[in-house]
Short mmCIF file of C-alpha atoms in Angstrom, two decimals:
data_model
loop_
_atom_site.label_atom_id
_atom_site.label_comp_id
_atom_site.label_asym_id
_atom_site.label_seq_id
_atom_site.Cartn_x
_atom_site.Cartn_y
_atom_site.Cartn_z
CA MET R 1050 -11.97 18.93 17.70
CA SER R 1051 -11.35 17.23 13.66
CA ALA R 1052 -11.10 13.66 13.08
CA PRO R 1053 -8.08 11.62 13.53
CA PRO R 1054 -6.61 10.74 10.20
CA ARG R 1055 -7.20 7.63 8.45
CA HIS R 1056 -5.01 5.09 7.43
CA LEU R 1057 -5.05 1.75 4.97
CA VAL R 1058 -3.86 -1.89 6.42
CA SER R 1059 -3.21 -4.28 3.73
CA LEU R 1060 -2.37 -7.67 3.15
CA TRP R 1061 -0.25 -9.01 -0.10
CA ASN R 1062 -0.43 -12.74 -1.32
CA PRO R 1063 2.91 -13.52 -1.45
CA SER R 1064 1.66 -16.40 -4.12
CA TYR R 1065 1.47 -12.97 -6.85
CA ALA R 1066 5.28 -12.59 -6.09
CA VAL R 1067 7.27 -14.28 -3.65
CA ASP R 1068 9.70 -11.00 -3.89
CA ALA R 1069 6.48 -8.66 -3.68
CA MET R 1070 8.16 -5.95 -1.33
CA ASP R 1071 11.54 -6.18 -2.81
CA SER R 1072 10.32 -5.42 -6.44
CA HIS R 1073 8.92 -2.57 -5.17
CA LEU R 1074 11.90 -0.84 -3.20
CA SER R 1075 13.76 -1.81 -6.29
CA VAL R 1076 11.65 0.45 -8.21
CA LEU R 1077 12.08 3.17 -5.34
CA VAL R 1078 15.57 2.65 -4.36
CA GLU R 1079 16.37 3.21 -8.60
CA ARG R 1080 14.34 6.08 -9.22
CA VAL R 1081 15.60 7.76 -5.63
CA ARG R 1082 18.81 7.02 -7.76
CA ALA R 1083 18.03 8.75 -10.96
CA HIS R 1084 16.48 11.93 -8.64
CA ARG R 1085 20.12 12.19 -6.90
CA GLU R 1086 22.19 11.99 -10.79
CA GLY R 1087 19.76 14.99 -11.69
CA LYS R 1088 17.74 12.33 -14.55
CA LEU R 1089 14.40 12.36 -12.58
CA PRO R 1090 12.66 15.64 -10.70
CA GLU R 1091 11.54 14.82 -6.98
CA GLU R 1092 7.94 14.63 -7.57
CA GLU R 1093 8.95 11.23 -10.15
CA VAL R 1094 10.33 9.34 -6.62
CA HIS R 1095 7.55 7.02 -6.55
CA VAL R 1096 6.26 3.49 -6.70
CA TRP R 1097 2.82 2.10 -7.57
CA TRP R 1098 1.30 -0.89 -4.92
CA GLY R 1099 -1.57 -2.50 -6.66
CA ARG R 1100 -4.45 -3.74 -4.74
CA VAL R 1101 -4.65 -6.73 -6.90
CA ARG R 1102 -8.15 -8.46 -7.38
CA SER R 1103 -8.65 -12.13 -7.03
CA GLU R 1104 -10.51 -13.64 -9.55
CA ARG R 1105 -13.36 -15.19 -7.64
CA ARG R 1106 -14.94 -12.00 -6.04
CA LYS R 1107 -17.89 -11.16 -8.49
CA ASP R 1108 -18.63 -8.58 -6.24
CA PRO R 1109 -16.65 -5.02 -5.78
CA LEU R 1110 -14.98 -3.78 -2.70
CA PRO R 1111 -17.49 -3.31 0.13
CA HIS R 1112 -15.52 -0.29 1.63
CA MET R 1113 -14.05 1.26 -1.55
CA ALA R 1114 -15.63 4.48 -1.14
CA ASP R 1115 -13.43 4.43 2.50
CA VAL R 1116 -10.30 3.46 0.87
CA LEU R 1117 -10.74 6.41 -1.75
CA GLU R 1118 -11.37 9.19 1.05
CA LEU R 1119 -7.46 8.91 2.10
CA ASP R 1120 -6.74 10.30 -1.46
CA ASP R 1121 -8.76 13.42 -0.14
CA GLN R 1122 -6.84 13.18 3.13
CA ILE R 1123 -3.44 13.36 1.07
CA GLU R 1124 -4.35 16.36 -0.89
CA ALA R 1125 -5.11 18.21 2.56
CA GLU R 1126 -1.62 17.33 2.99
CA ILE R 1127 -2.46 14.63 6.32
CA PRO R 1128 0.51 11.99 6.16
CA THR R 1129 -1.58 9.50 5.16
CA HIS R 1130 0.16 5.90 5.46
CA LEU R 1131 -0.47 2.57 4.08
CA TYR R 1132 0.66 -0.60 6.07
CA LEU R 1133 1.89 -3.90 4.54
CA THR R 1134 1.97 -6.72 5.58
CA ASP R 1135 1.93 -10.89 4.33
CA TYR R 1136 1.39 -11.36 8.45
CA ASN R 1137 5.01 -12.19 8.54
CA SER R 1138 6.94 -8.58 8.07
CA LEU R 1139 5.06 -5.26 8.48
CA TYR R 1140 6.08 -1.87 6.01
CA VAL R 1141 4.44 1.51 6.50
CA ALA R 1142 4.67 3.28 3.25
CA ASP R 1143 4.14 7.09 2.91
CA LEU R 1144 1.03 7.73 0.34
CA ALA R 1145 1.15 10.32 -2.49
CA ARG R 1146 -2.14 9.18 -4.21
CA VAL R 1147 -4.75 6.84 -4.07
CA THR R 1148 -6.52 5.76 -7.30
CA VAL R 1149 -8.90 3.38 -9.13
CA ASP R 1150 -7.59 4.19 -12.63
CA ASP R 1151 -5.14 1.75 -14.11
CA VAL R 1152 -2.13 3.88 -14.05
CA ARG R 1153 -0.51 1.27 -16.15
CA ALA R 1154 -2.34 2.33 -19.08
CA GLN R 1155 -1.18 5.88 -18.20
CA GLY R 1156 1.96 4.93 -19.61
CA GLU R 1157 3.29 4.67 -15.60
CA THR R 1158 7.00 2.87 -16.09
CA ALA R 1159 6.54 2.86 -11.53
CA ILE R 1160 5.32 -0.08 -11.60
CA PRO R 1161 6.94 -3.44 -10.73
CA SER R 1162 7.23 -5.89 -13.46
CA TYR R 1163 4.89 -8.87 -12.20
CA TYR R 1164 1.75 -6.75 -12.19
CA LYS R 1165 1.87 -7.23 -15.77
CA ASP R 1166 -1.14 -9.74 -15.56
CA LEU R 1167 -3.13 -8.85 -12.70
CA SER R 1168 -5.90 -7.38 -12.45
CA CYS R 1169 -6.05 -4.61 -9.67
CA ASP R 1170 -9.16 -2.49 -7.78
CA LEU R 1171 -6.66 0.29 -6.97
CA TRP R 1172 -3.40 1.94 -6.97
CA PHE R 1173 -1.19 3.53 -4.24
CA GLN R 1174 1.53 5.71 -5.22
CA ILE R 1175 4.28 5.19 -2.29
CA CYS R 1176 6.71 7.80 -1.87
CA ASP R 1177 8.44 5.72 0.37
CA ILE R 1178 8.98 2.66 2.76
CA ARG R 1179 9.72 1.60 5.94
CA ARG R 1180 9.88 -1.94 7.26
CA LEU R 1181 8.64 -1.80 11.01
CA VAL R 1182 9.13 -5.67 11.72
CA ALA R 1183 10.66 -8.25 10.04
CA GLN R 1184 10.01 -12.22 9.70
CA ASP R 1185 7.65 -12.19 13.07
CA THR R 1186 4.30 -13.05 12.84
CA ARG R 1187 3.99 -11.93 16.43
CA GLY R 1188 5.90 -8.53 16.39
CA VAL R 1189 3.46 -7.94 13.31
CA ILE R 1190 0.36 -8.27 15.89
CA GLN R 1191 1.66 -6.63 17.97
CA GLU R 1192 2.55 -4.13 15.98
CA LEU R 1193 -0.94 -3.97 13.97
CA GLY R 1194 -2.79 -3.72 17.13
CA ARG R 1195 -1.29 -0.14 18.26
CA LEU R 1196 -3.52 1.12 15.25
CA HIS R 1197 -7.71 1.07 15.64
CA ASN R 1198 -10.11 -0.36 13.24
CA THR R 1199 -12.85 1.78 12.58
CA ARG R 1200 -14.34 -0.53 10.67
CA TYR R 1201 -14.93 -2.37 14.27
CA HIS R 1202 -15.74 0.50 16.61
CA ASP R 1203 -12.05 1.01 16.38
CA HIS R 1204 -10.79 -1.41 18.57
CA PRO R 1205 -7.44 -2.81 17.65
CA VAL R 1206 -6.43 -3.82 14.63
CA SER R 1207 -6.16 -8.15 14.82
CA LEU R 1208 -5.25 -10.08 11.63
CA TYR R 1209 -6.74 -13.22 13.18
CA GLY R 1210 -10.20 -12.84 15.08
#
């Protein structure tokens, strides 16, 4: 029996952008529109989500290798998800790529403008985003509790504790 697919839960900090999710959705919706109008190929229908690096953190992410392994899973065509929360709402994104390369330096344009002056450890290429919970912290806790945290002996994911 093969191992079950792995996914990632990430917290976004509203202090970087109050409208972070709306900014990403706007980019994605605009690219969907351009594709439907024949102006953009289907493989360009995506948005990049950056894992912002705190200015205070000096050490590398302790679980970087685990996160980068998600790209191998994606390459194997195993559906891979990034769960995004600010504790108040929860979204699930379908991943198309995970990279440490700064996609901005590669000329990528499917990035919200608020990343301009931010340093990112990782970039996630997202091809679809769905909202699971809106404005309900208890609902976020309950929904994330359905996931298993492999870093904590497969216990349910817990926001607090």
